[in-house]
Amino acid sequence: MAAETSAPATGAGEREPNHGMRIFIIWLVLALASDLLIWFVLGPHLPPGDLASAANGQQFDIKVMSAMAAPVMVFVLIQFIYSLIVWRHREGDEEDGPPIHGNTRVQVTWITLTTVIVLCLFGFGTYELVNGPGAGAGSGEGPSPIVNPPGAELTVAQQMAPYSASKPLVIQVIAQQWRFTYRYPQFGGFETTYLAVPQNQWVEFDVTSIDVIHDFWAYQLGVKADADPGVNNVAYTKPLQLGSITVRCDELCGLWHGAMYDYGSVMTQSAFQSWATASQAHFADVTKMLPPYATTYDPTEIKQLGTVLVKLGLTGAGGGYYPPNDPSQP
Amino acid sequence: MSLPVRVGTLLVAFLAVVGGVIFVVIHFLLAGPPVVDYAAGVAPGQPVSIMLQEDPQNTVSNHPDWVSYFIKDPKTGAWVHTTLFQVPAGSRVNVTILGYDGCTPLRNPFWGMVTGTIGGVEDVNGSPVSVLNSWASCSVGHTFSIPGIGLNVPVASPTTLSANKNVCGLSPCTSGPHTTVTFSFNAPKSDGDYFWQCRVPCGLGYLDGFGGPMQTIGFMTGQMEVVS
């Protein structure tokens, strides 16, 4: 750029304009305009929305990163377009261009600025990850989360304690080919295919699988957590607004992976409690058949079956699970 | 190497590649089980009756040890080795499933609950049932589940040891111990494809039973095509 700004006059008596200042002014106006547009116009529509705290955090992070990246992109584009217009080859001009040499000041400025931007983003991203449960990531933190909301319940006994609006609502997400089911241990452990969460209350998702690896992605809630067999993957969010939720599997999990989605909703506290109480009664018969609530379930073993199968004399395919390696039929 | 030889070699190589691609497309991508048409000649909204059977194995494919569904062709009355069928949009679909396979417990007993049927029940050998507990007794062979319309029906199995030891050995089954399961549901009012599946991990020889026939159209999963 220095070489360009110090280019000789193009004609006798003409003074070379201050290209650097021109570019800076154009950049300042466009960078400011693009940042304002990103923040106030595009920002509220950026994914995944602001239905829940984790989603809100992700949207804020994307807004910040976009607002920081836009001036850099605008600068590169302006430099490119300005060069094409101002320093284009003109009819009849057969002269060589001026020799270009490196400019230490420009190089150091560029490297320093971009380094500062990247380090700031690194610091910002790190802070956002630990700034409250699910703040910037919304993803599973594993069985022992580092950042928990007040009153988080991580043991089976805690999770099965009666529901209280002052503590996180525990929902166990059970993935299986090709459907998610949701278990509510604080409401007697009933299981359902519909995801309902209350507004303005922390929700603790305990995500697991009973067959292969899936991924629980509750888009509008900003939660995305792997569902692995034998693993309890905990993720938090706090629904802030009423609305509908779309849940998809985001891990290729077999033939009908693409059809593994369902819907849910964020309800008011009173509506949620009514729904949960009604569901508890509706599913009472099948709840009695479910295994005791646990943070994970072993796909290869069901201890409760032993008595029945032994009494009946069945083994293998006729009455038992196929072991992982080449089972035999009775 | 002379020019004609080089041209000939190139041509042969080109034809070999084209032939290979055509073979792969026809043999693997376009090939599939037939669709049994229950919608032909039936006006949208009119009831249809479909019939399926689930067999402990099949002797009509190159996977004889895979469990499999068969669907009865309404025109010929023959059992077809497929899991694809068409029904008219908005119709009441009356389903009969002959459960020839022995019992295997559901991985998730939640799927022992009947949902999405008219009345919320299925009839097992003529008796209405809303829940089957495959963990408490030998009661469930497979399931017939269409997640897209919330349908889940655990298909009852023969319950005794002798019946489970003497399941039918020749597909499609025409005799042997079995249960008769009937239920009805309403087909969606608009056209669409709805996949259906079994929820019992019945993939013999695959990790925890979740592969093979569980993942293969024509065996334990398929599609219901709703047409108007």
Tab-separated table of N, CA and C in Angstrom, chain A residues 3 12 24 33 36 77 88 94 115 121 124 142 154 210 213 215 222 232 245 259 268 288 299:
chain	number	residue	atom	x	y	z
A	3	ALA	N	3.821	1.493	-1.263
A	3	ALA	CA	4.340	1.650	-2.612
A	3	ALA	C	3.296	2.284	-3.506
A	12	ALA	N	1.973	15.294	-15.955
A	12	ALA	CA	2.679	16.499	-15.557
A	12	ALA	C	1.715	17.446	-14.860
A	24	PHE	N	-9.062	4.640	3.770
A	24	PHE	CA	-9.422	4.620	5.184
A	24	PHE	C	-10.832	5.183	5.400
A	33	ALA	N	-21.129	0.965	8.851
A	33	ALA	CA	-22.459	0.612	8.332
A	33	ALA	C	-22.682	-0.896	8.418
A	36	LEU	N	-23.243	-1.976	12.037
A	36	LEU	CA	-24.580	-1.592	12.514
A	36	LEU	C	-25.650	-2.505	11.925
A	77	LEU	N	-11.992	-6.115	0.705
A	77	LEU	CA	-12.803	-5.882	-0.500
A	77	LEU	C	-12.579	-4.468	-1.047
A	88	ARG	N	-6.203	0.583	-12.554
A	88	ARG	CA	-6.403	-0.293	-13.709
A	88	ARG	C	-5.529	0.176	-14.868
A	94	GLU	N	1.666	2.499	-21.776
A	94	GLU	CA	2.526	1.333	-21.986
A	94	GLU	C	3.650	1.292	-20.959
A	115	THR	N	-3.506	-10.165	14.724
A	115	THR	CA	-3.184	-10.986	15.901
A	115	THR	C	-4.030	-10.554	17.107
A	121	LEU	N	-10.739	-12.615	20.111
A	121	LEU	CA	-11.791	-13.612	19.868
A	121	LEU	C	-11.543	-14.861	20.699
A	124	PHE	N	-12.509	-13.994	24.188
A	124	PHE	CA	-13.963	-13.853	24.255
A	124	PHE	C	-14.641	-15.227	24.223
A	142	GLY	N	-20.480	-33.746	29.270
A	142	GLY	CA	-20.085	-35.026	29.823
A	142	GLY	C	-20.811	-35.298	31.126
A	154	LEU	N	-27.062	-34.198	39.747
A	154	LEU	CA	-26.248	-35.073	38.916
A	154	LEU	C	-26.282	-36.533	39.342
A	210	ILE	N	-29.455	-45.930	23.724
A	210	ILE	CA	-29.535	-47.357	24.052
A	210	ILE	C	-29.160	-48.220	22.857
A	213	ILE	N	-24.496	-44.477	18.341
A	213	ILE	CA	-24.233	-43.075	18.660
A	213	ILE	C	-25.210	-42.185	17.898
A	215	ASP	N	-27.016	-37.917	18.136
A	215	ASP	CA	-26.713	-36.578	18.635
A	215	ASP	C	-28.015	-35.810	18.804
A	222	GLY	N	-30.761	-24.220	21.523
A	222	GLY	CA	-29.316	-24.046	21.482
A	222	GLY	C	-28.562	-25.184	22.129
A	232	ASN	N	-23.525	-40.671	30.079
A	232	ASN	CA	-24.489	-39.612	30.391
A	232	ASN	C	-23.857	-38.268	30.044
A	245	ILE	N	-40.187	-26.193	19.443
A	245	ILE	CA	-38.814	-26.708	19.384
A	245	ILE	C	-38.759	-27.796	18.314
A	259	ALA	N	-34.815	-39.159	9.053
A	259	ALA	CA	-36.201	-39.038	9.529
A	259	ALA	C	-36.261	-39.012	11.055
A	268	THR	N	-45.602	-22.321	29.569
A	268	THR	CA	-45.575	-21.573	30.835
A	268	THR	C	-45.417	-22.586	31.973
A	288	LYS	N	-44.700	-48.390	34.607
A	288	LYS	CA	-44.454	-49.524	35.513
A	288	LYS	C	-43.528	-50.561	34.859
A	299	PRO	N	-27.128	-51.552	26.600
A	299	PRO	CA	-27.877	-52.207	25.522
A	299	PRO	C	-27.712	-53.725	25.503
